[in-house]
mmCIF file of C-alpha atoms in Angstrom:
data_model
loop_
_atom_site.group_PDB
_atom_site.id
_atom_site.type_symbol
_atom_site.label_atom_id
_atom_site.label_comp_id
_atom_site.label_asym_id
_atom_site.label_seq_id
_atom_site.Cartn_x
_atom_site.Cartn_y
_atom_site.Cartn_z
ATOM 1 C CA MET C 1 27.313 37.682 -7.033
ATOM 2 C CA GLU C 2 29.960 36.325 -9.635
ATOM 3 C CA PRO C 3 30.311 32.275 -9.235
ATOM 4 C CA THR C 4 34.064 32.192 -8.484
ATOM 5 C CA THR C 5 36.155 29.415 -7.850
ATOM 6 C CA LEU C 6 39.056 29.186 -4.995
ATOM 7 C CA SER C 7 41.782 26.229 -4.651
ATOM 8 C CA THR C 8 44.499 25.418 -1.759
ATOM 9 C CA GLU C 9 47.531 23.301 -1.804
ATOM 10 C CA ARG C 10 45.670 20.405 -2.670
ATOM 11 C CA LEU C 11 42.422 20.988 -3.599
ATOM 12 C CA PHE C 12 40.099 22.916 -6.467
ATOM 13 C CA LEU C 13 36.939 25.086 -5.430
ATOM 14 C CA ARG C 14 34.459 25.885 -8.072
ATOM 15 C CA PRO C 15 29.880 26.117 -8.204
ATOM 16 C CA PHE C 16 28.289 23.605 -8.719
ATOM 17 C CA THR C 17 27.407 22.648 -12.589
ATOM 18 C CA PRO C 18 25.228 20.067 -14.227
ATOM 19 C CA SER C 19 28.328 17.306 -14.696
ATOM 20 C CA ASP C 20 28.032 17.299 -10.774
ATOM 21 C CA ALA C 21 24.598 15.187 -9.810
ATOM 22 C CA GLN C 22 25.908 11.365 -10.028
ATOM 23 C CA GLU C 23 28.068 12.411 -7.971
ATOM 24 C CA VAL C 24 26.696 14.692 -5.744
ATOM 25 C CA TYR C 25 23.235 11.043 -6.187
ATOM 26 C CA ALA C 26 26.494 8.899 -4.813
ATOM 27 C CA ALA C 27 27.831 10.635 -2.382
ATOM 28 C CA CYS C 28 24.122 11.999 -0.887
ATOM 29 C CA GLN C 29 23.691 8.181 -0.636
ATOM 30 C CA ASP C 30 25.772 7.883 2.711
ATOM 31 C CA PRO C 31 23.813 7.818 6.280
ATOM 32 C CA ASP C 32 25.447 9.675 7.626
ATOM 33 C CA ILE C 33 24.993 12.668 4.911
ATOM 34 C CA GLN C 34 21.684 12.543 5.328
ATOM 35 C CA ARG C 35 21.716 11.760 9.101
ATOM 36 C CA TRP C 36 23.576 14.667 9.502
ATOM 37 C CA THR C 37 22.971 17.168 7.090
ATOM 38 C CA MET C 38 19.713 19.157 5.734
ATOM 39 C CA VAL C 39 20.089 16.963 2.523
ATOM 40 C CA PRO C 40 16.489 15.340 2.014
ATOM 41 C CA SER C 41 15.967 11.369 2.902
ATOM 42 C CA PRO C 42 15.487 9.758 0.807
ATOM 43 C CA TYR C 43 17.711 10.893 -1.379
ATOM 44 C CA GLU C 44 16.289 11.085 -5.235
ATOM 45 C CA HIS C 45 18.384 11.473 -8.936
ATOM 46 C CA ALA C 46 16.060 14.670 -8.868
ATOM 47 C CA HIS C 47 17.712 15.995 -5.941
ATOM 48 C CA ALA C 48 20.846 16.443 -7.241
ATOM 49 C CA HIS C 49 19.557 16.861 -10.758
ATOM 50 C CA ALA C 50 18.060 20.087 -8.952
ATOM 51 C CA PHE C 51 20.888 19.987 -6.531
ATOM 52 C CA VAL C 52 23.027 21.718 -9.684
ATOM 53 C CA ASN C 53 20.691 23.186 -12.310
ATOM 54 C CA GLU C 54 18.068 24.742 -10.176
ATOM 55 C CA LEU C 55 19.478 25.393 -6.106
ATOM 56 C CA VAL C 56 23.273 26.569 -7.301
ATOM 57 C CA PRO C 57 23.129 29.126 -10.151
ATOM 58 C CA ASN C 58 19.540 30.645 -8.297
ATOM 59 C CA GLY C 59 22.528 30.589 -4.920
ATOM 60 C CA TRP C 60 24.899 32.686 -6.941
ATOM 61 C CA ARG C 61 22.735 34.635 -9.237
ATOM 62 C CA GLU C 62 20.620 36.063 -5.962
ATOM 63 C CA ASP C 63 23.345 36.353 -3.611
ATOM 64 C CA THR C 64 21.402 34.045 -1.730
ATOM 65 C CA ALA C 65 24.196 30.980 -1.504
ATOM 66 C CA TYR C 66 27.252 30.432 -2.740
ATOM 67 C CA PRO C 67 28.035 26.458 -2.874
ATOM 68 C CA PHE C 68 31.248 24.467 -3.872
ATOM 69 C CA ALA C 69 32.241 21.565 -5.462
ATOM 70 C CA VAL C 70 35.080 20.373 -3.298
ATOM 71 C CA ARG C 71 37.347 18.761 -6.231
ATOM 72 C CA LEU C 72 41.061 17.060 -5.550
ATOM 73 C CA GLY C 73 42.366 19.537 -8.368
ATOM 74 C CA ALA C 74 40.419 20.635 -11.027
ATOM 75 C CA ASP C 75 40.275 17.485 -12.739
ATOM 76 C CA GLY C 76 39.791 15.282 -9.095
ATOM 77 C CA PRO C 77 36.871 13.615 -7.654
ATOM 78 C CA LEU C 78 34.595 15.284 -5.431
ATOM 79 C CA VAL C 79 35.986 14.595 -2.294
ATOM 80 C CA ALA C 80 33.578 17.436 -0.645
ATOM 81 C CA SER C 81 30.996 20.041 -0.863
ATOM 82 C CA THR C 82 30.533 23.375 1.435
ATOM 83 C CA GLY C 83 29.210 26.123 1.451
ATOM 84 C CA ILE C 84 27.680 29.186 2.862
ATOM 85 C CA HIS C 85 24.125 30.686 2.588
ATOM 86 C CA LEU C 86 22.029 33.765 3.518
ATOM 87 C CA HIS C 87 20.267 31.820 6.695
ATOM 88 C CA GLY C 88 18.570 36.135 7.901
ATOM 89 C CA ALA C 89 19.573 39.505 7.433
ATOM 90 C CA ASP C 90 22.940 40.526 7.617
ATOM 91 C CA SER C 91 23.677 36.055 8.330
ATOM 92 C CA TYR C 92 25.785 33.774 6.544
ATOM 93 C CA GLU C 93 25.952 30.129 7.731
ATOM 94 C CA ILE C 94 28.301 27.693 6.563
ATOM 95 C CA GLY C 95 27.255 24.020 6.418
ATOM 96 C CA TYR C 96 29.328 21.236 4.285
ATOM 97 C CA TRP C 97 29.961 17.671 3.918
ATOM 98 C CA ALA C 98 32.472 15.540 2.876
ATOM 99 C CA VAL C 99 32.610 12.335 0.651
ATOM 100 C CA ARG C 100 32.619 8.634 3.044
ATOM 101 C CA GLU C 101 36.158 7.481 0.751
ATOM 102 C CA HIS C 102 37.306 11.012 1.280
ATOM 103 C CA ARG C 103 37.154 11.364 5.478
ATOM 104 C CA GLY C 104 40.443 11.934 7.240
ATOM 105 C CA HIS C 105 42.540 13.921 5.221
ATOM 106 C CA GLY C 106 41.403 16.825 6.426
ATOM 107 C CA TYR C 107 40.223 18.423 3.099
ATOM 108 C CA VAL C 108 36.670 20.018 4.539
ATOM 109 C CA THR C 109 38.702 21.822 6.901
ATOM 110 C CA GLU C 110 40.591 22.449 4.096
ATOM 111 C CA ALA C 111 38.575 24.181 2.553
ATOM 112 C CA VAL C 112 35.831 25.772 5.131
ATOM 113 C CA ALA C 113 38.998 27.615 5.854
ATOM 114 C CA ALA C 114 39.363 28.832 2.371
ATOM 115 C CA VAL C 115 35.817 29.797 2.112
ATOM 116 C CA ALA C 116 35.513 31.457 5.092
ATOM 117 C CA ARG C 117 38.809 32.853 4.054
ATOM 118 C CA TRP C 118 37.498 34.330 0.745
ATOM 119 C CA ALA C 119 33.979 35.447 2.019
ATOM 120 C CA PHE C 120 35.876 37.720 4.314
ATOM 121 C CA THR C 121 37.836 39.588 2.180
ATOM 122 C CA GLU C 122 36.177 38.472 -1.146
ATOM 123 C CA ALA C 123 32.011 38.316 -0.364
ATOM 124 C CA GLY C 124 32.515 41.199 2.948
ATOM 125 C CA ILE C 125 30.669 39.156 5.134
ATOM 126 C CA VAL C 126 30.972 40.205 8.869
ATOM 127 C CA ARG C 127 30.024 37.023 10.581
ATOM 128 C CA LEU C 128 29.677 33.245 9.695
ATOM 129 C CA GLU C 129 28.333 31.071 11.550
ATOM 130 C CA TRP C 130 28.287 27.256 11.945
ATOM 131 C CA ARG C 131 25.274 24.618 13.380
ATOM 132 C CA ALA C 132 24.534 22.033 12.802
ATOM 133 C CA GLU C 133 22.371 19.302 15.082
ATOM 134 C CA ALA C 134 23.525 18.632 18.566
ATOM 135 C CA GLY C 135 25.827 14.765 18.678
ATOM 136 C CA ASN C 136 27.472 16.102 15.123
ATOM 137 C CA ALA C 137 30.640 15.844 16.494
ATOM 138 C CA GLY C 138 32.046 15.880 13.289
ATOM 139 C CA SER C 139 31.252 19.135 12.117
ATOM 140 C CA ARG C 140 32.501 20.403 15.444
ATOM 141 C CA ALA C 141 35.559 19.105 14.789
ATOM 142 C CA VAL C 142 36.173 20.523 11.727
ATOM 143 C CA ALA C 143 34.816 24.252 12.953
ATOM 144 C CA GLU C 144 37.416 23.619 15.990
ATOM 145 C CA LYS C 145 39.721 23.886 13.413
ATOM 146 C CA VAL C 146 38.467 25.880 11.248
ATOM 147 C CA GLY C 147 38.492 28.692 13.833
ATOM 148 C CA PHE C 148 34.843 28.983 14.473
ATOM 149 C CA ARG C 149 34.087 29.691 18.364
ATOM 150 C CA PHE C 150 30.939 27.746 20.236
ATOM 151 C CA GLU C 151 29.158 30.076 21.336
ATOM 152 C CA GLY C 152 26.520 27.950 22.957
ATOM 153 C CA LEU C 153 23.025 25.567 22.276
ATOM 154 C CA LEU C 154 20.163 26.731 20.773
ATOM 155 C CA ARG C 155 17.112 24.731 22.238
ATOM 156 C CA ALA C 156 14.716 23.999 19.232
ATOM 157 C CA GLY C 157 16.558 25.520 16.772
ATOM 158 C CA LEU C 158 17.177 23.007 13.575
ATOM 159 C CA ILE C 159 14.192 22.512 11.352
ATOM 160 C CA ARG C 160 14.730 18.576 10.332
ATOM 161 C CA ASN C 161 11.964 15.963 8.420
ATOM 162 C CA GLY C 162 9.071 17.672 10.376
ATOM 163 C CA THR C 163 10.878 17.535 13.878
ATOM 164 C CA ALA C 164 12.541 19.956 15.924
ATOM 165 C CA ARG C 165 15.900 19.468 17.129
ATOM 166 C CA ASP C 166 18.780 21.468 19.944
ATOM 167 C CA CYS C 167 21.819 22.315 17.418
ATOM 168 C CA TRP C 168 25.120 24.121 18.382
ATOM 169 C CA ILE C 169 25.743 27.538 17.174
ATOM 170 C CA GLY C 170 29.586 28.769 17.042
ATOM 171 C CA ALA C 171 30.754 32.122 14.820
ATOM 172 C CA LEU C 172 33.885 33.020 13.060
ATOM 173 C CA LEU C 173 34.638 36.022 13.147
ATOM 174 C CA PRO C 174 37.276 37.249 9.999
ATOM 175 C CA SER C 175 39.826 38.520 13.112
ATOM 176 C CA ASP C 176 39.706 34.524 14.334
ATOM 177 C CA LEU C 177 41.639 34.348 10.890
ATOM 178 C CA GLY C 178 44.658 37.505 11.209
ATOM 179 C CA LEU C 179 42.180 39.568 8.932
ATOM 180 C CA THR C 180 40.789 43.176 8.641
ATOM 181 C CA PRO C 181 36.889 43.084 9.131
ATOM 182 C CA ALA C 182 33.820 44.770 7.076
ATOM 183 C CA LEU C 183 32.793 46.931 9.647
ATOM 184 C CA PRO C 184 34.279 48.513 13.020
ATOM 185 C CA TYR C 185 33.451 46.042 15.812
ATOM 186 C CA LEU C 186 32.508 47.536 18.752
ATOM 187 C CA THR C 187 33.157 45.165 21.560
ATOM 188 C CA PRO C 188 31.022 45.557 24.184
ATOM 189 C CA ALA C 189 34.001 45.795 26.879
ATOM 190 C CA ALA C 190 34.721 48.943 24.743
ATOM 191 C CA GLY C 191 30.706 50.340 24.605
#
């Protein structure tokens, strides 16, 4: 996949670059990001360096992950991160976090909606999954605002720091956003 940029009314989304390392490091010092996401904990400069210099470009090049830096305008501050990664054969998952001082303004919801639309219209993704550790109410609120439908609890569905944890799962289909799906969808009632 060729790296791409997206924009919304307030936001500019682009793949992370090496110049973003310090902002990523600073954002990931937030205990809530370390608690609720899959970033390493403790989060060190080396983690940010590897993320922007290796993980991001490799993901785009290998067509396995599409991480976006979310900024207030092209030259504005980093307010969030969102991205899609291949979770399994034909299974894509979205993830996100917000910089602490930029929470509560709807930036993540706006960015996730933009990335989901791009995934369905440009990347040909058929189903986009959202997963979060059970109890992560902030992540669930964003997912539901975007239109993800809650599908249930996966017992021991998430492994973090050597511990199995329950996770919530939801999904978004193109039709949930009023878009035409890349593939026909045969529901059980139709079959």
